[in-house]
Coordinates of C-alpha atoms in Angstrom, one line a residue:
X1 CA 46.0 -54.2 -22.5
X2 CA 42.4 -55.0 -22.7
X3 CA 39.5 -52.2 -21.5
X4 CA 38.6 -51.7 -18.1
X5 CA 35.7 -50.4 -19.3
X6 CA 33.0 -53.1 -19.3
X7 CA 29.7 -52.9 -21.8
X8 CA 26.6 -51.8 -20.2
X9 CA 24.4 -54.8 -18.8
X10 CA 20.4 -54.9 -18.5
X11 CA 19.5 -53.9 -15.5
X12 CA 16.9 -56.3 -15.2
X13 CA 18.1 -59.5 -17.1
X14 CA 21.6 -58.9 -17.0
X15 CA 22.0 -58.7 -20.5
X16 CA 23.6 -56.8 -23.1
X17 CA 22.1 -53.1 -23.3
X18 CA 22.8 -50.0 -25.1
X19 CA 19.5 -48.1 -23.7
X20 CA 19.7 -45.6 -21.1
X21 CA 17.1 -44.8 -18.4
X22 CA 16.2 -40.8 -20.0
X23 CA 15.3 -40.0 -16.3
X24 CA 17.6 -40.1 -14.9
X25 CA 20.6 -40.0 -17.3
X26 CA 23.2 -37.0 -16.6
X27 CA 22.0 -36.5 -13.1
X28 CA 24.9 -35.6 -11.3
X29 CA 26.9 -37.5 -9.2
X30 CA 27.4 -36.9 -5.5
X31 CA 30.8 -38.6 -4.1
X32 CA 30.0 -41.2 -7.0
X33 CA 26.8 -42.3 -6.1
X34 CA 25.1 -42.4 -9.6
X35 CA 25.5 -45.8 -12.3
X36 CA 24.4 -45.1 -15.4
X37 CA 21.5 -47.5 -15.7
X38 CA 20.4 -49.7 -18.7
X39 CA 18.0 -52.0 -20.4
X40 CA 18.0 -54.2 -23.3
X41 CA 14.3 -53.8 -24.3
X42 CA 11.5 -51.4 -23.5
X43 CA 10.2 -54.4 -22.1
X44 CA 13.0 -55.1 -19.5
X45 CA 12.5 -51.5 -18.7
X46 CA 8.8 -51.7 -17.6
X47 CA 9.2 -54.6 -15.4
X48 CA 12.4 -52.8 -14.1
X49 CA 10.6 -50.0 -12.9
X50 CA 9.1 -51.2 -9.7
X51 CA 12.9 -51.1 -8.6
X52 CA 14.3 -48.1 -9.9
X53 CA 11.2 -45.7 -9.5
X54 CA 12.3 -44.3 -6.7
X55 CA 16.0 -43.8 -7.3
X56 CA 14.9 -42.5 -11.0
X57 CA 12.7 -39.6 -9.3
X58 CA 15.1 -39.1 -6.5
X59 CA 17.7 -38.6 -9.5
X60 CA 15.6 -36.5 -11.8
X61 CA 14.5 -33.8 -8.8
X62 CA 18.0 -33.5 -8.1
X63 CA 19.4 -33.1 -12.4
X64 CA 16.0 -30.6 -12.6
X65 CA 17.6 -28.5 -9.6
X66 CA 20.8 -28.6 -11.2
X67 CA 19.0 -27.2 -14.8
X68 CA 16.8 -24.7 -12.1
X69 CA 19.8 -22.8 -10.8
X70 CA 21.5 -22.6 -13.9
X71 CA 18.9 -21.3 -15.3
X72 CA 18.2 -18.7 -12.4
X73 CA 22.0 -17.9 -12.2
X74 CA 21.9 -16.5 -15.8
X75 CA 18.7 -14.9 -15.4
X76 CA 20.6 -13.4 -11.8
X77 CA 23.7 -11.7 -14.2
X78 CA 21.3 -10.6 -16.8
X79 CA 19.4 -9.2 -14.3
X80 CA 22.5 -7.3 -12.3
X81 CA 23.9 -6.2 -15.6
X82 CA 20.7 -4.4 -16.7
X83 CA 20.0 -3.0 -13.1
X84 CA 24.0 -2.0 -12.6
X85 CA 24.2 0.7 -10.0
X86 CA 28.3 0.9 -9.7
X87 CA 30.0 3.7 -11.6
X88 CA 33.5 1.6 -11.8
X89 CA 36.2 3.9 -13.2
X90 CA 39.1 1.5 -12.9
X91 CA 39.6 -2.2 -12.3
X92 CA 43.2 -3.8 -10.5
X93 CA 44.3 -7.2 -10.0
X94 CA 46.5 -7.5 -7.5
X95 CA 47.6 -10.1 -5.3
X96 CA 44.9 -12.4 -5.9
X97 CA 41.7 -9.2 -5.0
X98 CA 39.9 -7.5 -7.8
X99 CA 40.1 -3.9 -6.9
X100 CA 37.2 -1.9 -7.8
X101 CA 37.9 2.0 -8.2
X102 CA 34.4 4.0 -8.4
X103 CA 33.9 7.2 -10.0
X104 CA 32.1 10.2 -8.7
X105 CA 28.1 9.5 -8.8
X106 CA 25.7 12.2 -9.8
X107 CA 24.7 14.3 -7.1
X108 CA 20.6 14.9 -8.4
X109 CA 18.6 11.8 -9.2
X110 CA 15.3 13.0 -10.9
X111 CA 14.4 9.8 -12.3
X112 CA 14.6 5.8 -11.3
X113 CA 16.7 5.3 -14.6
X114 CA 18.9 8.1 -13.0
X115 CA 20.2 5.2 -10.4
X116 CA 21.3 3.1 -13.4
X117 CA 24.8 2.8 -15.1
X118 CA 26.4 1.0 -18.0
X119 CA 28.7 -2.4 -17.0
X120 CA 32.3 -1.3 -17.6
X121 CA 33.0 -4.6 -19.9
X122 CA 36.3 -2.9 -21.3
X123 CA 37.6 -3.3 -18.0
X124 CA 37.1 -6.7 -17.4
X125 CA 39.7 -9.1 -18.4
X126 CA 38.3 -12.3 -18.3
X127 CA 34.8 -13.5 -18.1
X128 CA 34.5 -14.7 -15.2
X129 CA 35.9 -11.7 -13.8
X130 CA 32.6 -9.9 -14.9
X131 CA 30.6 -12.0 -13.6
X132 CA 32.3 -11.5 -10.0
X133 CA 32.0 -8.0 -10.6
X134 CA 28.2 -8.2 -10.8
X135 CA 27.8 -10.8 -8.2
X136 CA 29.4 -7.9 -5.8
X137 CA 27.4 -7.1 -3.0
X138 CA 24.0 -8.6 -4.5
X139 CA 23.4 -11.4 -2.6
X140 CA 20.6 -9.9 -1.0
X141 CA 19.4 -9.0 -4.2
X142 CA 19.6 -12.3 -5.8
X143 CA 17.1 -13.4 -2.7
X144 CA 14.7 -10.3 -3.0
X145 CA 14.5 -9.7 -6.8
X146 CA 14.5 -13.5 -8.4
X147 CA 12.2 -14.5 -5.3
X148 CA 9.2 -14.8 -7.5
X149 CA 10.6 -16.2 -10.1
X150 CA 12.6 -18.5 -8.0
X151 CA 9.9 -20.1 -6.7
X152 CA 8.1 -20.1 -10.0
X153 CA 10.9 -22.4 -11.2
X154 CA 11.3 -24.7 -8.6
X155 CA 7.3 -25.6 -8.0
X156 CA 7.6 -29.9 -8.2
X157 CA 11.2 -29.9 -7.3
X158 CA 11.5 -28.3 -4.2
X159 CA 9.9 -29.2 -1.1
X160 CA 11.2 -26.3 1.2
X161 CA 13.2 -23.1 0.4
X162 CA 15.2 -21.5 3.5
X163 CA 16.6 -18.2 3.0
X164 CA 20.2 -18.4 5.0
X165 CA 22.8 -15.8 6.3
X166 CA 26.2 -17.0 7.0
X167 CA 30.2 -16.0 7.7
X168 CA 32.0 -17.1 4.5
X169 CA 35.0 -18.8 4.9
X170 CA 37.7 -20.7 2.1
X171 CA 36.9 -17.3 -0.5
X172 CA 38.7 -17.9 -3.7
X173 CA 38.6 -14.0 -4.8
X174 CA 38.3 -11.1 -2.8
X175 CA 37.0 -8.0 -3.8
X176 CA 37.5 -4.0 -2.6
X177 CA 35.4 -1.2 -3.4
X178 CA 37.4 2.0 -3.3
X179 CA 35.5 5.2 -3.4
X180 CA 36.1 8.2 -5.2
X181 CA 37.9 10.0 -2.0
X182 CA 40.2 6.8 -1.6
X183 CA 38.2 5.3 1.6
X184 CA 37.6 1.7 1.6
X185 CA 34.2 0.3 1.5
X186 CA 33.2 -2.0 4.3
X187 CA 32.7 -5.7 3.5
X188 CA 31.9 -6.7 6.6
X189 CA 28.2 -8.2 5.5
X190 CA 26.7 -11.3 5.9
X191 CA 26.3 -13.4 3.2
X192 CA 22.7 -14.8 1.8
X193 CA 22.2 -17.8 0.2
X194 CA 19.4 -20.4 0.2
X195 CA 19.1 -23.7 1.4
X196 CA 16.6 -26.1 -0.6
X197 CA 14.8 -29.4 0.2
X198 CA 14.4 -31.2 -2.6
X199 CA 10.5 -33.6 -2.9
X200 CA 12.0 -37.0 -3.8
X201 CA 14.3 -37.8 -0.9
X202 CA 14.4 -35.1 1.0
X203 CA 18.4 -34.0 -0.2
X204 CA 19.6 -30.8 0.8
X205 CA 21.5 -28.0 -1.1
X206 CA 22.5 -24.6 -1.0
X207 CA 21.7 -22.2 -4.0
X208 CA 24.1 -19.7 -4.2
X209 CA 23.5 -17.2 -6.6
X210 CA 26.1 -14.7 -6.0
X211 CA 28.5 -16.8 -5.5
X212 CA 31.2 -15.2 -8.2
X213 CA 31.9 -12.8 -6.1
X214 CA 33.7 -14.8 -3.7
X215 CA 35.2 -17.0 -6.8
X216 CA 32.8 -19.9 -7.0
X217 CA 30.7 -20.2 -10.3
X218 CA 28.3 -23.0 -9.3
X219 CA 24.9 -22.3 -8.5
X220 CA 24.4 -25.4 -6.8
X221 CA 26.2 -27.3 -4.1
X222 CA 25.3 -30.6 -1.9
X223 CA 24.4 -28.4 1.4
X224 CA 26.7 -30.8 3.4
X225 CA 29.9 -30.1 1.2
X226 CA 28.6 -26.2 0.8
X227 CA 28.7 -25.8 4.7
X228 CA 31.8 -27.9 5.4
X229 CA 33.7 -25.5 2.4
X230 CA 32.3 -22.4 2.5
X231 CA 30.5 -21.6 5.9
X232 CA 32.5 -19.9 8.9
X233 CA 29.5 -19.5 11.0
X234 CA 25.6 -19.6 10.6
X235 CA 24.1 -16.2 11.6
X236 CA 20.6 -15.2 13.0
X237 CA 18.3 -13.4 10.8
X238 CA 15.9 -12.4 13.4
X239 CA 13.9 -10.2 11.8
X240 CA 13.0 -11.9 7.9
X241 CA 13.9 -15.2 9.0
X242 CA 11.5 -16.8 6.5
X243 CA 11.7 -17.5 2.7
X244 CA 10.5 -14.1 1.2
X245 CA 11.5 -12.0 3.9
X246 CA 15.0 -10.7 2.3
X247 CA 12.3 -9.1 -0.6
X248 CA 9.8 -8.0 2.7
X249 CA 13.0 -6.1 4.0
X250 CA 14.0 -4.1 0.8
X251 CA 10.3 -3.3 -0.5
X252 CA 9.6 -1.8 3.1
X253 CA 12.6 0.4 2.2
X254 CA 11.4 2.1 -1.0
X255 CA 11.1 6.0 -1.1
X256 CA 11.6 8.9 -3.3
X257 CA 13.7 10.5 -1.0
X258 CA 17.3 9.1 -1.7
X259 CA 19.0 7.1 -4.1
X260 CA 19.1 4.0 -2.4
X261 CA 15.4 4.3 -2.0
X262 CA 14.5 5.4 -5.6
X263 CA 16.9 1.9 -7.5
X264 CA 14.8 -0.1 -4.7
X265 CA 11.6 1.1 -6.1
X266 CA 13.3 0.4 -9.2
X267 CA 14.2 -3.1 -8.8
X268 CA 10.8 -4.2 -7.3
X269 CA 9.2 -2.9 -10.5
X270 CA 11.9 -4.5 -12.9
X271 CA 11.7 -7.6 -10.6
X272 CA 8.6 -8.3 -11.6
X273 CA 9.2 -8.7 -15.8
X274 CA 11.5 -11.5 -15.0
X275 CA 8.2 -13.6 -13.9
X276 CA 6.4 -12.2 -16.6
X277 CA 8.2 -12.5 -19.4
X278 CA 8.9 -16.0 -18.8
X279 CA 5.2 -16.7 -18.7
X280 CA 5.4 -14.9 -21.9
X281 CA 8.1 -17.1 -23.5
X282 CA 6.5 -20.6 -22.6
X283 CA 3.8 -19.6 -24.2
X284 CA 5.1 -18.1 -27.0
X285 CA 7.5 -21.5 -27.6
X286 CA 4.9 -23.6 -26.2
X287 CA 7.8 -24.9 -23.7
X288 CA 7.0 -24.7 -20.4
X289 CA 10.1 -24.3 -17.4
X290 CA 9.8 -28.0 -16.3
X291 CA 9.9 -28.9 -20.2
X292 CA 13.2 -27.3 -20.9
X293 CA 14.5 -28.6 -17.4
X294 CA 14.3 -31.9 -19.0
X295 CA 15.9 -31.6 -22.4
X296 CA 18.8 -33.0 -23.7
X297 CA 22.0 -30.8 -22.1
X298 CA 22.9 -29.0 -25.8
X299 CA 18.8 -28.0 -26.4
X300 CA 18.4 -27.8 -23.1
X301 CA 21.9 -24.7 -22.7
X302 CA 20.3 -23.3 -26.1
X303 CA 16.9 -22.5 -24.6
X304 CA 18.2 -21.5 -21.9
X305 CA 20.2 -18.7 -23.7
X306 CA 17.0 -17.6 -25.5
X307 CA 14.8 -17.7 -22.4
X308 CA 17.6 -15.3 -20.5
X309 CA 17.7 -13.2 -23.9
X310 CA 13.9 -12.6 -24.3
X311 CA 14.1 -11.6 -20.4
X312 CA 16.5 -9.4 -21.1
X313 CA 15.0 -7.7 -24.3
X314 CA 11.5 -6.9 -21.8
X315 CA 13.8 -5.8 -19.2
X316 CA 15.5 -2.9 -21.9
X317 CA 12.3 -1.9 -22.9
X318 CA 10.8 -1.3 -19.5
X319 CA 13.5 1.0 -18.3
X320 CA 13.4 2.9 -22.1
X321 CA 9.1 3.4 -21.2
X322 CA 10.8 4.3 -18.1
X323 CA 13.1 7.1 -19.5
X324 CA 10.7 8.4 -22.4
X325 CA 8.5 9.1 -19.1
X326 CA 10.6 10.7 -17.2
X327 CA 11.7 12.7 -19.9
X328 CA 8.4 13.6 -20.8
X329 CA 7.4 15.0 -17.5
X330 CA 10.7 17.1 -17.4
X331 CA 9.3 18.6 -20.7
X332 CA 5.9 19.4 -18.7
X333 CA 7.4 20.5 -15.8
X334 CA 9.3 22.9 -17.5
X335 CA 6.4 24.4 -20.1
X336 CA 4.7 24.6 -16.8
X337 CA 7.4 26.6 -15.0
X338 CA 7.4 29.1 -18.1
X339 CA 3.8 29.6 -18.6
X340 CA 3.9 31.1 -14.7
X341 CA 3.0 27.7 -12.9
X342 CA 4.3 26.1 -10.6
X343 CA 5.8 22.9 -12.3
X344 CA 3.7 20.4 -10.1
X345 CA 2.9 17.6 -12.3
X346 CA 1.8 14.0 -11.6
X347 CA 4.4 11.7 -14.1
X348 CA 2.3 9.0 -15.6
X349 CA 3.0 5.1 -13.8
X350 CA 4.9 2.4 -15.8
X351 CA 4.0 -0.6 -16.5
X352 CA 6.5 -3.6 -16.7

């Protein structure tokens, strides 16, 4: 039986043609709407352009947002697994629901670092069964922490960024939270997402970052599909209804005077190493974020990996500076204490 699959033509002389458009090859296709499209000669190509320029840029935003939130989603896990707050004694499976059995958390926190806790990756049996695990309950956090560099990322691809609550509906995985006295934790949250306008044709789609949790791994969905699949209902966010406000909401929340306040303080600090260490690596590789957007898909996971690694590796150092200080001033405060003070030092500040 001969091929069904016909030899690529010239888009502009109907020829022959083995040379794909770079720009636009690999975009992704959206209900089949990308043709691979070729030319014969760079020649054909040039005079071609006047007609494909605008699908080719249309088609490059949209592979660039593709490379953006994969990009972001890794940095989003790296970032939850460094920051993990959840002292997970036990993990079930049953009936479809990951059931998450938490330990008893300390009572005195005396230090940010205090708030932090090791991800249980015994327990995990597959995964993408960690990955849900971290995605748990941070969707607000992938909005408020990654805001900066979110936006750092997507500079030239998206037009507008729309920070969205909704009702989730069509969940692949559930998960439940069990405390150490057996009581169930409450789910009943909204769920944050974003929606993104992309410059070159105006296409719309949701960034979901924390996704996992619910069973869905991609970062990026055609809005239409995303709200037809996923969304029960839209919900009003009254109060931070603007892009930015999610990280407003939680930075206005900071303290010293409880736990939830201290690992907010936390995060704003540590939030603010993921924007500056990937300043640090494009200059260091002399690559910047648009530039490694656009390479081929192998070099393109490759840096990605390193990027997400070297973010990482500043991350771990910032909360060690972290702990050397704190345990430094518990040193002071306790000389102090025995020479008849009254152990009332000021710790030193932190830089990230």
């Amino acid at each position: 039986m001969a091929s069904t699959n016909a030899s690529p033509t010239c888009a502009h002389c109907g020829k022959g043609a083995e040379r794909a458009c770079t720009g636009c090859k690999d975009a992704p296709a959206i209900d089949g709407d990308v043709k691979p499209i070729h030319y014969c000669t760079p020649a054909c190509q040039k005079e071609d352009w006047q007609y494909h320029k605008k699908l080719c840029k249309r088609l490059q935003t949209r592979k660039l947002l593709y490379r953006a939130g994969s990009v972001l989603q890794e940095m989003f896990y790296m970032y939850r697994e460094k920051l993990f707050d959840k002292y997970i004694e036990r993990i079930e499976k049953r009936d479809g629901r990951l059931v998450l059995y938490e330990g008893q958390y300390k009572t005195l926190v005396t230090a940010q670092t205090d708030c932090l806790i090791p991800f249980p990756d015994n327990l995990c049996q597959t995964p993408e069964e960690k990955l849900s695990v971290l995605a748990h309950l941070s969707c607000d956090d992938a909005s408020a922490w990654l805001h900066d560099i979110l936006k750092y990322i997507l500079v030239g691809i998206a037009a507008d960024i729309c920070e969205t609550r909704c009702v989730t509906k069509n969940k692949k995985l559930d998960i439940i939270a069990v405390n150490a006295d057996d009581s169930v934790q409450d789910t009943d949250f909204g769920h944050e997402f974003l929606i993104i306008k992309l410059v070159h044709g105006g296409e719309q789609y949701a960034m979901d970052l924390s996704s996992a949790q619910h069973g869905h791994f991609e970062p990026v969905v055609p809005w239409k599909k995303y709200f037809e699949s996923r969304v029960l209902k839209l919900l009003q966010r009254p109060q931070f209804n603007h892009f930015g406000g999610v990280r407003e909401r939680l930075t206005a929340e900071t303290g010293r005077t409880s736990v939830v306040q201290i690992l907010l303080g936390l995060n704003v600090e540590s939030s603010k190493a993921l924007l500056h260490s990937t300043k640090n690596w494009e200059k260091e590789c002399n690559m910047p974020i648009i530039s490694l957007l656009k390479l081929p898909f192998p070099e393109f996971k490759r840096k990605e990996k390193l990027l997400v690694e070297s973010i990482g590796d500043t991350l771990g150092r910032f909360h060690d500076r972290l702990r050397k200080g704190a345990e430094k001033h518990k040193e002071e405060v306790e000389k102090a204490l025995a020479a008849g003070g009254d152990g009332q030092t000021k710790p030193k500040q932190n830089e990230s």
